Coordinates of N, CA and C and ligand atoms in Angstrom, one line a residue:
X1 N -12.3 -2.2 -8.7 CA -11.2 -3.2 -8.7 C -10.4 -3.1 -7.4
X2 N -10.1 -4.2 -6.8 CA -9.2 -4.1 -5.6 C -8.2 -5.2 -5.6
X3 N -6.9 -4.8 -5.4 CA -5.8 -5.7 -5.5 C -5.1 -5.9 -4.2
X4 N -4.9 -7.2 -3.8 CA -4.2 -7.5 -2.6 C -2.7 -7.6 -2.8
X5 N -1.9 -6.9 -2.0 CA -0.5 -6.9 -2.2 C 0.2 -7.6 -1.0
X6 N 0.9 -8.7 -1.3 CA 1.5 -9.4 -0.2 C 2.5 -8.5 0.5
X7 N 2.4 -8.3 1.8 CA 3.1 -7.3 2.5 C 3.9 -7.9 3.6
X8 N 4.7 -8.9 3.4 CA 5.5 -9.6 4.4 C 6.9 -9.0 4.5
X9 N 7.4 -8.6 3.3 CA 8.8 -8.1 3.2 C 8.9 -7.5 1.8
X10 N 9.9 -6.6 1.6 CA 10.2 -6.1 0.3 C 9.4 -4.9 -0.1
X11 N 9.3 -4.7 -1.4 CA 8.8 -3.5 -2.0 C 7.3 -3.4 -2.2
X12 N 6.5 -3.7 -1.2 CA 5.1 -3.7 -1.3 C 4.5 -2.3 -1.3
X13 N 5.1 -1.4 -0.5 CA 4.5 -0.1 -0.5 C 4.6 0.6 -1.8
X14 N 5.7 0.4 -2.6 CA 5.9 1.0 -3.9 C 4.8 0.5 -4.9
X15 N 4.5 -0.8 -4.8 CA 3.4 -1.3 -5.6 C 2.1 -0.7 -5.3
X16 N 1.8 -0.5 -4.0 CA 0.5 0.2 -3.6 C 0.5 1.6 -4.2
X17 N 1.6 2.3 -4.1 CA 1.7 3.6 -4.7 C 1.5 3.7 -6.2
X18 N 2.1 2.7 -6.9 CA 1.9 2.6 -8.3 C 0.5 2.4 -8.7
X19 N -0.2 1.5 -8.0 CA -1.6 1.3 -8.3 C -2.5 2.5 -7.9
X20 N -2.1 3.1 -6.8 CA -2.9 4.3 -6.4 C -2.7 5.4 -7.5
X21 N -1.6 5.5 -8.1 CA -1.3 6.6 -9.1 C -2.2 6.4 -10.4
X22 N -2.7 5.1 -10.5 CA -3.7 4.9 -11.7 C -5.1 4.7 -11.2
X23 N -5.3 5.1 -9.9 CA -6.7 5.0 -9.4 C -7.2 3.6 -9.0
X24 N -6.3 2.7 -8.7 CA -6.7 1.4 -8.3 C -6.4 1.1 -6.8
X25 N -7.5 0.6 -6.1 CA -7.4 0.4 -4.7 C -6.6 -0.8 -4.4
X26 N -5.8 -0.8 -3.3 CA -5.1 -2.0 -2.9 C -5.3 -2.2 -1.4
X27 N -5.0 -3.4 -0.9 CA -4.9 -3.7 0.5 C -3.8 -4.6 0.8
X28 N -3.3 -4.6 2.0 CA -2.1 -5.5 2.3 C -2.5 -6.8 2.8
X29 N -1.8 -7.8 2.3 CA -2.0 -9.2 2.8 C -0.8 -9.5 3.7
X30 N -1.1 -9.7 5.0 CA -0.1 -10.0 6.0 C -0.4 -11.3 6.8
X31 N -1.6 -11.8 6.6 CA -2.0 -13.0 7.3 C -3.1 -13.7 6.4
X32 N -3.5 -14.9 6.9 CA -4.5 -15.6 6.1 C -5.8 -14.9 6.1
X33 N -6.1 -14.2 7.2 CA -7.4 -13.6 7.3 C -7.5 -12.4 6.4
X34 N -6.3 -11.9 5.9 CA -6.3 -10.8 4.9 C -6.6 -11.3 3.5
X35 N -6.6 -12.6 3.3 CA -6.9 -13.1 1.9 C -8.4 -13.0 1.7
X36 N -8.8 -11.8 1.2 CA -10.2 -11.6 1.0 C -10.8 -12.1 -0.3
X37 N -12.0 -12.5 -0.2 CA -12.7 -13.1 -1.4 C -12.9 -12.0 -2.4
X38 N -12.9 -10.7 -2.0 CA -13.2 -9.7 -3.1 C -12.0 -9.2 -3.8
X39 N -10.8 -9.8 -3.6 CA -9.7 -9.3 -4.4 C -9.8 -9.7 -5.8
X40 N -9.5 -8.8 -6.7 CA -9.6 -9.1 -8.1 C -8.2 -9.6 -8.6
X41 N -7.2 -9.4 -7.9 CA -5.9 -9.8 -8.2 C -4.9 -9.7 -7.1
X42 N -3.8 -10.3 -7.1 CA -2.8 -10.2 -6.1 C -1.4 -9.9 -6.6
X43 N -0.6 -9.2 -5.8 CA 0.8 -8.9 -6.2 C 1.7 -9.5 -5.2
X44 N 2.8 -10.1 -5.8 CA 3.9 -10.6 -4.9 C 5.1 -9.8 -5.2
X45 N 5.5 -9.0 -4.3 CA 6.6 -8.0 -4.6 C 8.0 -8.5 -4.6
X46 N 8.9 -7.7 -5.0 CA 10.3 -8.0 -4.9 C 10.8 -7.9 -3.5
X47 N 11.9 -8.4 -3.2 CA 12.5 -8.5 -1.9 C 13.5 -9.6 -1.8
X48 N 13.3 -10.5 -0.9 CA 14.1 -11.7 -0.8 C 13.2 -12.9 -0.8
X49 N 13.3 -13.7 -1.8 CA 12.4 -14.8 -2.0 C 12.5 -15.8 -0.8
X50 N 13.7 -16.1 -0.3 CA 13.8 -17.1 0.8 C 13.1 -16.6 2.0
X51 N 13.2 -15.3 2.3 CA 12.6 -14.7 3.5 C 11.1 -14.7 3.3
X52 N 10.6 -14.2 2.1 CA 9.2 -14.2 1.9 C 8.6 -15.6 1.9
X53 N 9.3 -16.6 1.3 CA 8.9 -18.0 1.3 C 8.7 -18.5 2.7
X54 N 9.7 -18.3 3.6 CA 9.6 -18.8 4.9 C 8.5 -18.1 5.7
X55 N 8.3 -16.8 5.5 CA 7.2 -16.1 6.2 C 5.8 -16.6 5.7
X56 N 5.7 -16.8 4.4 CA 4.5 -17.4 3.8 C 4.1 -18.7 4.4
X57 N 5.1 -19.6 4.6 CA 4.9 -20.9 5.2 C 4.5 -20.8 6.6
X58 N 5.3 -19.9 7.4 CA 5.0 -19.8 8.8 C 3.6 -19.3 9.1
X59 N 3.1 -18.4 8.2 CA 1.8 -17.8 8.4 C 0.7 -18.6 7.7
X60 N 1.0 -19.7 7.2 CA 0.0 -20.6 6.5 C -0.6 -19.9 5.3
X61 N 0.2 -19.1 4.6 CA -0.3 -18.4 3.4 C 0.0 -19.1 2.1
X62 N 1.1 -20.0 2.2 CA 1.5 -20.6 0.9 C 0.4 -21.3 0.2
X63 N -0.3 -22.2 1.0 CA -1.4 -23.0 0.4 C -2.5 -22.2 -0.1
X64 N -3.0 -21.2 0.7 CA -4.1 -20.4 0.2 C -3.8 -19.6 -1.0
X65 N -2.5 -19.0 -1.1 CA -2.1 -18.3 -2.2 C -2.1 -19.2 -3.5
X66 N -1.5 -20.4 -3.2 CA -1.3 -21.3 -4.3 C -2.7 -21.7 -4.9
X67 N -3.6 -22.0 -4.0 CA -5.0 -22.4 -4.4 C -5.7 -21.3 -5.2
X68 N -5.5 -20.1 -4.7 CA -6.2 -18.9 -5.4 C -5.6 -18.8 -6.8
X69 N -4.3 -18.9 -6.9 CA -3.7 -18.7 -8.3 C -4.1 -19.9 -9.2
X70 N -4.1 -21.1 -8.6 CA -4.6 -22.2 -9.4 C -6.0 -22.1 -9.9
X71 N -6.8 -21.5 -9.0 CA -8.2 -21.3 -9.3 C -8.4 -20.1 -10.4
X72 N -7.4 -19.4 -10.7 CA -7.5 -18.4 -11.8 C -7.4 -17.0 -11.3
X73 N -7.1 -16.7 -10.0 CA -7.0 -15.4 -9.6 C -5.7 -14.7 -10.2
X74 N -5.9 -13.6 -10.9 CA -4.7 -13.0 -11.5 C -3.7 -12.6 -10.5
X75 N -2.4 -12.9 -10.8 CA -1.3 -12.6 -9.9 C -0.2 -12.0 -10.7
X76 N 0.5 -11.0 -10.1 CA 1.6 -10.3 -10.7 C 2.8 -10.4 -9.7
X77 N 3.8 -11.1 -10.1 CA 5.0 -11.3 -9.3 C 6.2 -10.5 -9.9
X78 N 6.9 -9.7 -9.1 CA 8.0 -9.0 -9.5 C 9.3 -9.5 -8.8
X79 N 10.3 -9.8 -9.5 CA 11.6 -10.1 -9.0 C 11.5 -11.3 -8.0
X80 N 11.6 -11.1 -6.7 CA 11.5 -12.2 -5.8 C 10.1 -12.9 -6.0
X81 N 9.1 -12.1 -6.4 CA 7.8 -12.7 -6.7 C 7.8 -13.6 -7.9
X82 N 8.6 -13.3 -8.8 CA 8.8 -14.2 -10.0 C 9.4 -15.6 -9.5
X83 N 10.4 -15.5 -8.6 CA 11.0 -16.7 -8.1 C 10.0 -17.5 -7.3
X84 N 9.1 -16.8 -6.5 CA 8.2 -17.5 -5.7 C 7.1 -18.2 -6.5
X85 N 6.8 -17.7 -7.7 CA 5.8 -18.3 -8.5 C 6.4 -19.4 -9.4
X86 N 7.7 -19.5 -9.6 CA 8.3 -20.4 -10.6 C 8.2 -21.8 -10.2
X87 N 7.9 -22.7 -11.1 CA 7.8 -24.1 -10.8 C 9.2 -24.7 -10.6
X88 N 10.2 -24.1 -11.3 CA 11.6 -24.6 -11.1 C 12.5 -23.4 -10.9
X89 N 13.5 -23.6 -9.9 CA 14.5 -22.6 -9.7 C 15.8 -23.3 -9.9
X90 N 16.6 -22.8 -11.0 CA 17.8 -23.5 -11.4 C 18.8 -23.6 -10.3
X91 N 19.0 -22.6 -9.5 CA 20.0 -22.6 -8.5 C 19.5 -22.6 -7.1
X92 N 18.4 -23.3 -6.8 CA 17.9 -23.4 -5.5 C 17.2 -24.7 -5.3
X93 N 17.4 -25.3 -4.2 CA 16.8 -26.7 -4.0 C 15.3 -26.7 -3.8
X94 N 14.8 -25.6 -3.3 CA 13.3 -25.6 -3.0 C 12.6 -24.6 -3.9
X95 N 11.3 -25.0 -4.1 CA 10.4 -24.1 -4.8 C 9.3 -23.6 -3.8
X96 N 8.5 -22.6 -4.2 CA 7.6 -22.1 -3.2 C 6.1 -22.3 -3.7
X97 N 5.5 -21.3 -4.3 CA 4.2 -21.5 -4.8 C 4.1 -22.4 -6.0
X98 N 5.2 -22.3 -6.8 CA 5.3 -23.3 -7.9 C 4.1 -23.5 -8.8
X99 N 3.5 -22.3 -9.2 CA 2.3 -22.4 -10.1 C 2.6 -22.0 -11.5
X100 N 3.8 -21.4 -11.8 CA 4.0 -20.9 -13.2 C 5.1 -21.7 -13.9
X101 N 4.8 -22.1 -15.1 CA 5.7 -23.0 -15.9 C 6.9 -22.3 -16.4
X102 N 7.8 -21.8 -15.5 CA 9.0 -21.2 -15.9 C 10.1 -21.7 -15.0
X103 N 11.4 -21.6 -15.5 CA 12.6 -21.9 -14.7 C 13.2 -20.5 -14.4
X104 N 13.4 -20.2 -13.1 CA 14.0 -19.0 -12.7 C 15.4 -19.2 -12.3
X105 N 16.3 -18.3 -12.6 CA 17.7 -18.3 -12.2 C 17.8 -17.2 -11.2
X106 N 18.1 -17.5 -9.9 CA 18.2 -16.4 -8.9 C 19.5 -15.7 -9.1
X107 N 19.5 -14.4 -8.7 CA 20.7 -13.5 -8.9 C 21.4 -13.8 -10.2
X108 N 20.6 -13.7 -11.3 CA 21.0 -14.1 -12.6 C 22.0 -13.2 -13.2
X109 N 22.3 -12.1 -12.7 CA 23.2 -11.1 -13.3 C 24.5 -11.1 -12.5
X110 N 24.7 -12.0 -11.6 CA 25.9 -12.0 -10.8 C 25.8 -11.0 -9.7
X111 N 26.8 -11.0 -8.8 CA 26.8 -10.1 -7.7 C 27.4 -8.7 -7.9
X112 N 28.4 -8.7 -8.9 CA 29.0 -7.4 -9.2 C 28.1 -6.5 -9.9
X113 N 27.6 -6.9 -11.0 CA 26.6 -6.1 -11.8 C 25.2 -6.5 -11.3
X114 N 25.0 -6.4 -10.0 CA 23.7 -6.9 -9.5 C 22.6 -6.0 -9.8
X115 N 22.8 -4.7 -9.9 CA 21.7 -3.8 -10.0 C 22.0 -2.8 -11.2
X116 N 21.0 -2.6 -12.0 CA 21.2 -1.7 -13.2 C 19.8 -1.3 -13.7
X117 N 19.8 -0.2 -14.5 CA 18.6 0.3 -15.1 C 18.8 0.3 -16.6
X118 N 17.8 0.0 -17.3 CA 17.8 0.0 -18.8 C 16.4 0.3 -19.3
X119 N 16.4 0.3 -20.6 CA 15.1 0.4 -21.3 C 14.9 -0.8 -22.1
X120 N 13.7 -1.3 -22.2 CA 13.5 -2.5 -23.0 C 12.1 -2.5 -23.6
X121 N 11.9 -3.3 -24.6 CA 10.6 -3.5 -25.3 C 9.7 -4.5 -24.5
X122 N 8.5 -4.1 -24.2 CA 7.6 -5.0 -23.5 C 6.4 -5.2 -24.5
X123 N 6.2 -6.5 -24.8 CA 5.2 -6.8 -25.8 C 3.8 -6.3 -25.4
X124 N 3.2 -5.5 -26.3 CA 1.9 -5.0 -26.0 C 1.9 -3.6 -25.3
X125 N 3.1 -3.2 -24.9 CA 3.2 -1.9 -24.2 C 4.2 -1.0 -25.1
X126 N 5.4 -1.5 -25.4 CA 6.4 -0.6 -26.1 C 7.6 -0.5 -25.2
X127 N 8.4 0.5 -25.4 CA 9.6 0.7 -24.6 C 9.3 1.2 -23.2
X128 N 9.8 0.6 -22.2 CA 9.6 1.0 -20.9 C 10.9 1.0 -20.1
X129 N 11.0 1.8 -19.0 CA 12.2 1.7 -18.2 C 12.2 0.5 -17.3
X130 N 13.3 -0.1 -17.1 CA 13.4 -1.4 -16.3 C 14.5 -1.2 -15.2
X131 N 14.1 -1.5 -14.0 CA 15.1 -1.4 -12.9 C 15.4 -2.8 -12.4
X132 N 16.6 -3.3 -12.4 CA 17.0 -4.6 -11.9 C 17.7 -4.5 -10.7
X133 N 17.3 -5.3 -9.6 CA 18.1 -5.3 -8.4 C 18.3 -6.7 -8.0
X134 N 19.6 -7.1 -8.1 CA 19.9 -8.6 -7.8 C 18.8 -9.5 -8.4
X135 N 18.5 -9.2 -9.6 CA 17.3 -9.8 -10.2 C 17.6 -11.2 -10.7
X136 N 16.5 -12.0 -10.8 CA 16.5 -13.3 -11.5 C 16.2 -13.0 -13.0
X137 N 16.4 -14.1 -13.8 CA 15.8 -14.1 -15.1 C 15.2 -15.4 -15.3
X138 N 14.4 -15.6 -16.4 CA 13.8 -16.8 -16.7 C 14.6 -17.5 -17.8
X139 N 15.1 -18.7 -17.5 CA 16.0 -19.4 -18.5 C 15.2 -20.3 -19.4
X140 N 13.9 -20.6 -19.0 CA 13.2 -21.6 -19.8 C 11.7 -21.4 -19.5
X141 N 10.9 -21.5 -20.6 CA 9.5 -21.4 -20.4 C 8.9 -22.7 -21.1
X142 N 7.8 -23.1 -20.6 CA 7.1 -24.2 -21.4 C 5.6 -24.1 -21.2
X143 N 4.9 -25.0 -21.7 CA 3.4 -24.9 -21.6 C 2.9 -23.7 -22.4
X144 N 2.0 -23.0 -21.7 CA 1.4 -21.8 -22.4 C 2.0 -20.5 -22.1
X145 N 3.2 -20.5 -21.6 CA 3.9 -19.3 -21.1 C 4.3 -18.5 -22.3
X146 N 3.9 -17.2 -22.3 CA 4.3 -16.3 -23.4 C 5.4 -15.4 -22.9
X147 N 6.4 -15.2 -23.7 CA 7.5 -14.3 -23.4 C 7.1 -12.8 -23.7
X148 N 7.2 -11.9 -22.8 CA 6.8 -10.5 -23.0 C 8.0 -9.6 -23.2
X149 N 9.1 -9.9 -22.6 CA 10.3 -9.0 -22.7 C 11.6 -9.8 -22.5
X150 N 12.6 -9.4 -23.3 CA 13.9 -10.0 -23.1 C 14.9 -8.8 -23.1
X151 N 15.9 -9.0 -22.3 CA 17.0 -8.0 -22.2 C 18.3 -8.7 -22.4
X152 N 19.1 -8.4 -23.4 CA 20.4 -9.1 -23.7 C 20.2 -10.6 -23.8
X153 N 19.1 -11.0 -24.5 CA 18.8 -12.4 -24.7 C 18.2 -13.1 -23.5
X154 N 18.0 -12.4 -22.4 CA 17.5 -13.1 -21.2 C 16.0 -12.7 -21.1
X155 N 15.2 -13.7 -20.7 CA 13.7 -13.4 -20.5 C 13.5 -12.7 -19.2
X156 N 12.9 -11.5 -19.3 CA 12.7 -10.7 -18.1 C 11.2 -10.4 -17.8
X157 N 10.3 -10.9 -18.7 CA 8.9 -10.7 -18.4 C 8.2 -11.8 -19.1
X158 N 7.2 -12.4 -18.5 CA 6.4 -13.5 -19.1 C 5.0 -13.6 -18.5
X159 N 4.2 -14.3 -19.3 CA 2.8 -14.5 -18.8 C 2.3 -15.9 -19.1
X160 N 1.6 -16.5 -18.2 CA 1.0 -17.7 -18.4 C -0.4 -17.6 -17.9
X161 N -1.4 -17.5 -18.8 CA -2.8 -17.2 -18.4 C -3.0 -16.1 -17.4
X162 N -3.3 -16.4 -16.2 CA -3.6 -15.4 -15.1 C -2.4 -15.0 -14.4
X163 N -1.2 -15.5 -14.8 CA 0.0 -15.1 -14.1 C 1.0 -14.3 -14.9
X164 N 1.4 -13.1 -14.3 CA 2.3 -12.2 -15.0 C 3.6 -12.1 -14.1
X165 N 4.7 -12.2 -14.7 CA 6.0 -11.9 -13.9 C 6.9 -11.0 -14.6
X166 N 7.6 -10.2 -13.8 CA 8.7 -9.4 -14.3 C 10.0 -9.6 -13.4
X167 N 11.1 -9.7 -14.1 CA 12.4 -9.9 -13.3 C 12.8 -8.5 -12.7
X168 N 12.3 -7.4 -13.4 CA 12.6 -6.1 -13.0 C 11.5 -5.5 -12.1
X169 N 11.7 -4.3 -11.7 CA 10.8 -3.6 -10.7 C 10.1 -2.5 -11.4
X170 N 8.9 -2.7 -12.0 CA 8.2 -1.6 -12.6 C 7.6 -0.6 -11.6
X171 N 7.5 -1.0 -10.3 CA 7.0 -0.1 -9.3 C 8.0 0.9 -8.8
X172 N 9.3 0.8 -9.3 CA 10.3 1.7 -8.9 C 10.7 2.7 -10.0
X173 N 9.9 2.8 -11.1 CA 10.3 3.6 -12.2 C 9.5 4.8 -12.4
X174 N 8.3 4.9 -11.7 CA 7.4 6.0 -12.0 C 6.5 5.8 -13.2
X175 N 6.8 4.7 -14.0 CA 6.0 4.5 -15.2 C 5.0 3.3 -14.9
X176 N 3.7 3.7 -14.8 CA 2.7 2.7 -14.4 C 2.3 1.7 -15.5
X177 N 2.9 1.7 -16.6 CA 2.3 0.9 -17.7 C 2.2 -0.6 -17.5
X178 N 3.1 -1.2 -16.7 CA 3.0 -2.6 -16.4 C 1.8 -2.8 -15.4
X179 N 1.7 -1.9 -14.5 CA 0.5 -2.0 -13.6 C -0.8 -1.9 -14.3
X180 N -0.8 -1.0 -15.3 CA -2.0 -0.8 -16.2 C -2.2 -2.1 -17.0
X181 N -1.1 -2.7 -17.4 CA -1.2 -4.0 -18.2 C -1.9 -5.1 -17.3
X182 N -1.4 -5.1 -16.0 CA -2.0 -6.1 -15.1 C -3.5 -5.8 -14.9
X183 N -3.8 -4.6 -14.7 CA -5.3 -4.2 -14.5 C -6.1 -4.6 -15.7
X184 N -5.5 -4.5 -16.9 CA -6.2 -4.9 -18.1 C -6.4 -6.4 -18.1
X185 N -5.4 -7.1 -17.7 CA -5.4 -8.6 -17.6 C -6.6 -9.0 -16.7
X186 N -6.7 -8.3 -15.6 CA -7.8 -8.6 -14.7 C -9.2 -8.3 -15.3
X187 N -9.3 -7.2 -16.0 CA -10.6 -6.8 -16.6 C -10.9 -7.9 -17.7
X188 N -10.0 -8.3 -18.5 CA -10.2 -9.3 -19.5 C -10.6 -10.7 -18.9
X189 N -10.0 -11.0 -17.7 CA -10.2 -12.3 -17.1 C -11.6 -12.4 -16.6
X190 N -12.3 -11.3 -16.4 CA -13.7 -11.3 -16.0 C -14.6 -11.6 -17.2
X191 N -14.1 -11.4 -18.4 CA -14.9 -11.7 -19.6 C -15.9 -10.7 -19.9
Ligands
LIG201 N1 17.8 -11.7 -5.2 C1 16.5 -11.8 -4.6 C2 16.1 -13.2 -4.4 O1 16.7 -14.1 -4.8 C3 15.5 -11.1 -5.5 C4 15.8 -9.6 -5.5 C5 14.7 -8.7 -5.7 O2 13.5 -9.1 -5.5 N2 14.9 -7.4 -5.9 O3 15.0 -13.4 -3.8

């Protein structure tokens, strides 16, 4: 199995480290030519969604990523990655890949209590540590989107077919269970 990690900005190295800790190979996606046909899945890391969105556009990556996800390539978006995948952003005029049927609220926890750590129940995994950094949350899901975790009544993890998103950063906790969950999603998608 080989996973491509979008490496334009943000916490991509930490995702590579998390996959490496469970024996899964990764490669960085920095340009269109890095979009290899042999990727079994892709990761869109946390960082700053506006910066990543602009870079994706400038590098001509938006369209090829969008097509791959629409074609069924498994994708895992964390934090800013969730925002980039959302079809609707409650407090932003523009959307980016817009492949997943959720509404994201950027900086959903305000600026004061922007960053915190907690533990929460993740459907199919159990209790896991969750690190939030100026995180978004999902205010609304529709279609076939399944809610996987909520914290204080806010949706912080969801899945729609081949797309998995978390508002928190599982790559910063040392607990690889969400990365394992994504690897299992990939295995099952192959049938
Ligand atoms: N606040 C950032 C944004 O709006 C996301 C923060 C993160 O990815 N840790 O893009």
